[in-house]
mmCIF file with all atom_site columns, C-alpha atoms in Angstrom:
data_model
loop_
_atom_site.group_PDB
_atom_site.id
_atom_site.type_symbol
_atom_site.label_atom_id
_atom_site.label_alt_id
_atom_site.label_comp_id
_atom_site.label_asym_id
_atom_site.label_entity_id
_atom_site.label_seq_id
_atom_site.pdbx_PDB_ins_code
_atom_site.Cartn_x
_atom_site.Cartn_y
_atom_site.Cartn_z
_atom_site.occupancy
_atom_site.B_iso_or_equiv
_atom_site.pdbx_formal_charge
_atom_site.auth_seq_id
_atom_site.auth_comp_id
_atom_site.auth_asym_id
_atom_site.auth_atom_id
_atom_site.pdbx_PDB_model_num
ATOM 1  C CA . ASN A 1 1  ? 200.593 19.590 162.627 1.00 0.00 ? 1  ASN A CA 1
ATOM 2  C CA . THR A 1 2  ? 198.907 21.070 165.654 1.00 0.00 ? 2  THR A CA 1
ATOM 3  C CA . ILE A 1 3  ? 200.771 22.404 168.679 1.00 0.00 ? 3  ILE A CA 1
ATOM 4  C CA . LYS A 1 4  ? 199.517 20.954 171.952 1.00 0.00 ? 4  LYS A CA 1
ATOM 5  C CA . VAL A 1 5  ? 200.343 21.202 175.650 1.00 0.00 ? 5  VAL A CA 1
ATOM 6  C CA . GLY A 1 6  ? 203.457 19.159 176.411 1.00 0.00 ? 6  GLY A CA 1
ATOM 7  C CA . ASP A 1 7  ? 204.992 19.598 172.959 1.00 0.00 ? 7  ASP A CA 1
ATOM 8  C CA . ILE A 1 8  ? 208.662 20.563 172.729 1.00 0.00 ? 8  ILE A CA 1
ATOM 9  C CA . LEU A 1 9  ? 209.438 23.463 170.378 1.00 0.00 ? 9  LEU A CA 1
ATOM 10 C CA . VAL A 1 10 ? 212.957 24.369 169.256 1.00 0.00 ? 10 VAL A CA 1
ATOM 11 C CA . PHE A 1 11 ? 213.688 27.996 168.363 1.00 0.00 ? 11 PHE A CA 1
ATOM 12 C CA . SER A 1 12 ? 216.668 29.069 166.295 1.00 0.00 ? 12 SER A CA 1
ATOM 13 C CA . HIS A 1 13 ? 217.704 32.453 164.959 1.00 0.00 ? 13 HIS A CA 1
ATOM 14 C CA . ASN A 1 14 ? 216.902 32.848 161.288 1.00 0.00 ? 14 ASN A CA 1
ATOM 15 C CA . THR A 1 15 ? 219.659 35.270 160.324 1.00 0.00 ? 15 THR A CA 1
ATOM 16 C CA . ASN A 1 16 ? 222.367 34.716 162.956 1.00 0.00 ? 16 ASN A CA 1
ATOM 17 C CA . PRO A 1 17 ? 223.620 31.115 162.983 1.00 0.00 ? 17 PRO A CA 1
ATOM 18 C CA . ASN A 1 18 ? 225.989 31.986 165.863 1.00 0.00 ? 18 ASN A CA 1
ATOM 19 C CA . LEU A 1 19 ? 223.055 32.118 168.300 1.00 0.00 ? 19 LEU A CA 1
ATOM 20 C CA . GLU A 1 20 ? 222.354 28.729 169.846 1.00 0.00 ? 20 GLU A CA 1
ATOM 21 C CA . PRO A 1 21 ? 218.907 27.191 169.330 1.00 0.00 ? 21 PRO A CA 1
ATOM 22 C CA . PHE A 1 22 ? 216.913 26.594 172.499 1.00 0.00 ? 22 PHE A CA 1
ATOM 23 C CA . LYS A 1 23 ? 214.123 24.211 173.498 1.00 0.00 ? 23 LYS A CA 1
ATOM 24 C CA . THR A 1 24 ? 210.835 25.118 175.121 1.00 0.00 ? 24 THR A CA 1
ATOM 25 C CA . GLU A 1 25 ? 207.875 23.153 176.413 1.00 0.00 ? 25 GLU A CA 1
ATOM 26 C CA . VAL A 1 26 ? 204.296 24.235 175.720 1.00 0.00 ? 26 VAL A CA 1
ATOM 27 C CA . LEU A 1 27 ? 202.631 24.763 179.125 1.00 0.00 ? 27 LEU A CA 1
ATOM 28 C CA . ASN A 1 28 ? 199.288 26.252 178.066 1.00 0.00 ? 28 ASN A CA 1
ATOM 29 C CA . ILE A 1 29 ? 197.401 27.349 174.978 1.00 0.00 ? 29 ILE A CA 1
ATOM 30 C CA . PHE A 1 30 ? 194.891 30.167 175.411 1.00 0.00 ? 30 PHE A CA 1
ATOM 31 C CA . LYS A 1 31 ? 192.272 31.076 172.785 1.00 0.00 ? 31 LYS A CA 1
ATOM 32 C CA . TYR A 1 32 ? 190.690 34.538 172.654 1.00 0.00 ? 32 TYR A CA 1
ATOM 33 C CA . PRO A 1 33 ? 188.588 36.554 170.215 1.00 0.00 ? 33 PRO A CA 1
ATOM 34 C CA . THR A 1 34 ? 191.119 39.439 170.200 1.00 0.00 ? 34 THR A CA 1
ATOM 35 C CA . PHE A 1 35 ? 194.454 40.478 171.690 1.00 0.00 ? 35 PHE A CA 1
ATOM 36 C CA . ARG A 1 36 ? 192.589 42.991 173.868 1.00 0.00 ? 36 ARG A CA 1
ATOM 37 C CA . HIS A 1 37 ? 190.619 40.138 175.448 1.00 0.00 ? 37 HIS A CA 1
ATOM 38 C CA . ALA A 1 38 ? 193.866 38.206 176.027 1.00 0.00 ? 38 ALA A CA 1
ATOM 39 C CA . LEU A 1 39 ? 195.729 41.168 177.506 1.00 0.00 ? 39 LEU A CA 1
ATOM 40 C CA . ASN A 1 40 ? 192.849 41.946 179.851 1.00 0.00 ? 40 ASN A CA 1
ATOM 41 C CA . ASP A 1 41 ? 192.635 38.323 181.006 1.00 0.00 ? 41 ASP A CA 1
ATOM 42 C CA . LEU A 1 42 ? 196.276 37.209 181.268 1.00 0.00 ? 42 LEU A CA 1
ATOM 43 C CA . ASP A 1 43 ? 198.897 38.587 183.658 1.00 0.00 ? 43 ASP A CA 1
ATOM 44 C CA . ILE A 1 44 ? 200.197 41.598 181.728 1.00 0.00 ? 44 ILE A CA 1
ATOM 45 C CA . LYS A 1 45 ? 203.794 41.041 182.876 1.00 0.00 ? 45 LYS A CA 1
ATOM 46 C CA . ASP A 1 46 ? 203.725 37.649 181.133 1.00 0.00 ? 46 ASP A CA 1
ATOM 47 C CA . VAL A 1 47 ? 202.687 38.979 177.721 1.00 0.00 ? 47 VAL A CA 1
ATOM 48 C CA . LEU A 1 48 ? 204.111 42.515 177.419 1.00 0.00 ? 48 LEU A CA 1
ATOM 49 C CA . TYR A 1 49 ? 207.347 44.329 178.052 1.00 0.00 ? 49 TYR A CA 1
ATOM 50 C CA . GLU A 1 50 ? 207.479 45.904 181.494 1.00 0.00 ? 50 GLU A CA 1
ATOM 51 C CA . GLY A 1 51 ? 205.611 49.175 181.695 1.00 0.00 ? 51 GLY A CA 1
ATOM 52 C CA . LEU A 1 52 ? 203.457 48.753 178.595 1.00 0.00 ? 52 LEU A CA 1
ATOM 53 C CA . THR A 1 53 ? 199.711 49.206 178.872 1.00 0.00 ? 53 THR A CA 1
ATOM 54 C CA . VAL A 1 54 ? 197.004 47.051 177.316 1.00 0.00 ? 54 VAL A CA 1
ATOM 55 C CA . ASP A 1 55 ? 196.399 49.761 174.689 1.00 0.00 ? 55 ASP A CA 1
ATOM 56 C CA . GLU A 1 56 ? 200.098 49.878 173.797 1.00 0.00 ? 56 GLU A CA 1
ATOM 57 C CA . GLY A 1 57 ? 200.240 46.088 173.618 1.00 0.00 ? 57 GLY A CA 1
ATOM 58 C CA . CYS A 1 58 ? 197.229 45.965 171.312 1.00 0.00 ? 58 CYS A CA 1
ATOM 59 C CA . LYS A 1 59 ? 198.893 48.478 168.965 1.00 0.00 ? 59 LYS A CA 1
ATOM 60 C CA . ILE A 1 60 ? 202.044 46.325 168.846 1.00 0.00 ? 60 ILE A CA 1
ATOM 61 C CA . TYR A 1 61 ? 200.194 43.060 168.193 1.00 0.00 ? 61 TYR A CA 1
ATOM 62 C CA . GLU A 1 62 ? 197.904 44.700 165.623 1.00 0.00 ? 62 GLU A CA 1
ATOM 63 C CA . LYS A 1 63 ? 200.970 45.528 163.517 1.00 0.00 ? 63 LYS A CA 1
ATOM 64 C CA . TYR A 1 64 ? 201.103 41.794 162.794 1.00 0.00 ? 64 TYR A CA 1
ATOM 65 C CA . VAL A 1 65 ? 197.428 40.738 162.970 1.00 0.00 ? 65 VAL A CA 1
ATOM 66 C CA . SER A 1 66 ? 194.737 43.258 162.065 1.00 0.00 ? 66 SER A CA 1
ATOM 67 C CA . LEU A 1 67 ? 191.700 43.681 164.301 1.00 0.00 ? 67 LEU A CA 1
ATOM 68 C CA . GLU A 1 68 ? 189.561 42.506 161.371 1.00 0.00 ? 68 GLU A CA 1
ATOM 69 C CA . THR A 1 69 ? 191.542 39.246 161.177 1.00 0.00 ? 69 THR A CA 1
ATOM 70 C CA . GLN A 1 70 ? 191.397 38.804 164.971 1.00 0.00 ? 70 GLN A CA 1
ATOM 71 C CA . LEU A 1 71 ? 187.621 39.183 164.948 1.00 0.00 ? 71 LEU A CA 1
ATOM 72 C CA . ARG A 1 72 ? 187.294 36.752 162.052 1.00 0.00 ? 72 ARG A CA 1
ATOM 73 C CA . ASP A 1 73 ? 189.746 34.052 163.250 1.00 0.00 ? 73 ASP A CA 1
ATOM 74 C CA . GLY A 1 74 ? 190.468 34.705 166.932 1.00 0.00 ? 74 GLY A CA 1
ATOM 75 C CA . ILE A 1 75 ? 193.962 34.589 168.403 1.00 0.00 ? 75 ILE A CA 1
ATOM 76 C CA . ILE A 1 76 ? 196.038 32.126 170.360 1.00 0.00 ? 76 ILE A CA 1
ATOM 77 C CA . MET A 1 77 ? 198.539 32.878 173.119 1.00 0.00 ? 77 MET A CA 1
ATOM 78 C CA . ILE A 1 78 ? 201.005 30.074 173.890 1.00 0.00 ? 78 ILE A CA 1
ATOM 79 C CA . GLN A 1 79 ? 202.713 29.851 177.293 1.00 0.00 ? 79 GLN A CA 1
ATOM 80 C CA . LEU A 1 80 ? 206.223 28.396 176.949 1.00 0.00 ? 80 LEU A CA 1
ATOM 81 C CA . GLN A 1 81 ? 208.924 27.380 179.399 1.00 0.00 ? 81 GLN A CA 1
ATOM 82 C CA . VAL A 1 82 ? 212.566 27.170 178.361 1.00 0.00 ? 82 VAL A CA 1
ATOM 83 C CA . ILE A 1 83 ? 213.930 23.711 179.137 1.00 0.00 ? 83 ILE A CA 1
#
């Protein structure tokens, strides 16, 4: 399955069943070669915790996806809205 704009995604907590699941709608899907490209292009307040810099954000994201993998496969940022 491929996620597309307009899809509804339901998120639930994996280890705490007491937290209620919530629905979101996919508003946009952005494709970039690296997280650095994404963080420089998108509004930083929408993709990072307040006060973090692009460099700090890249370090966080690269804990999960190496720069080598980003350069090979690219990355996707998905804009969601809770509904």
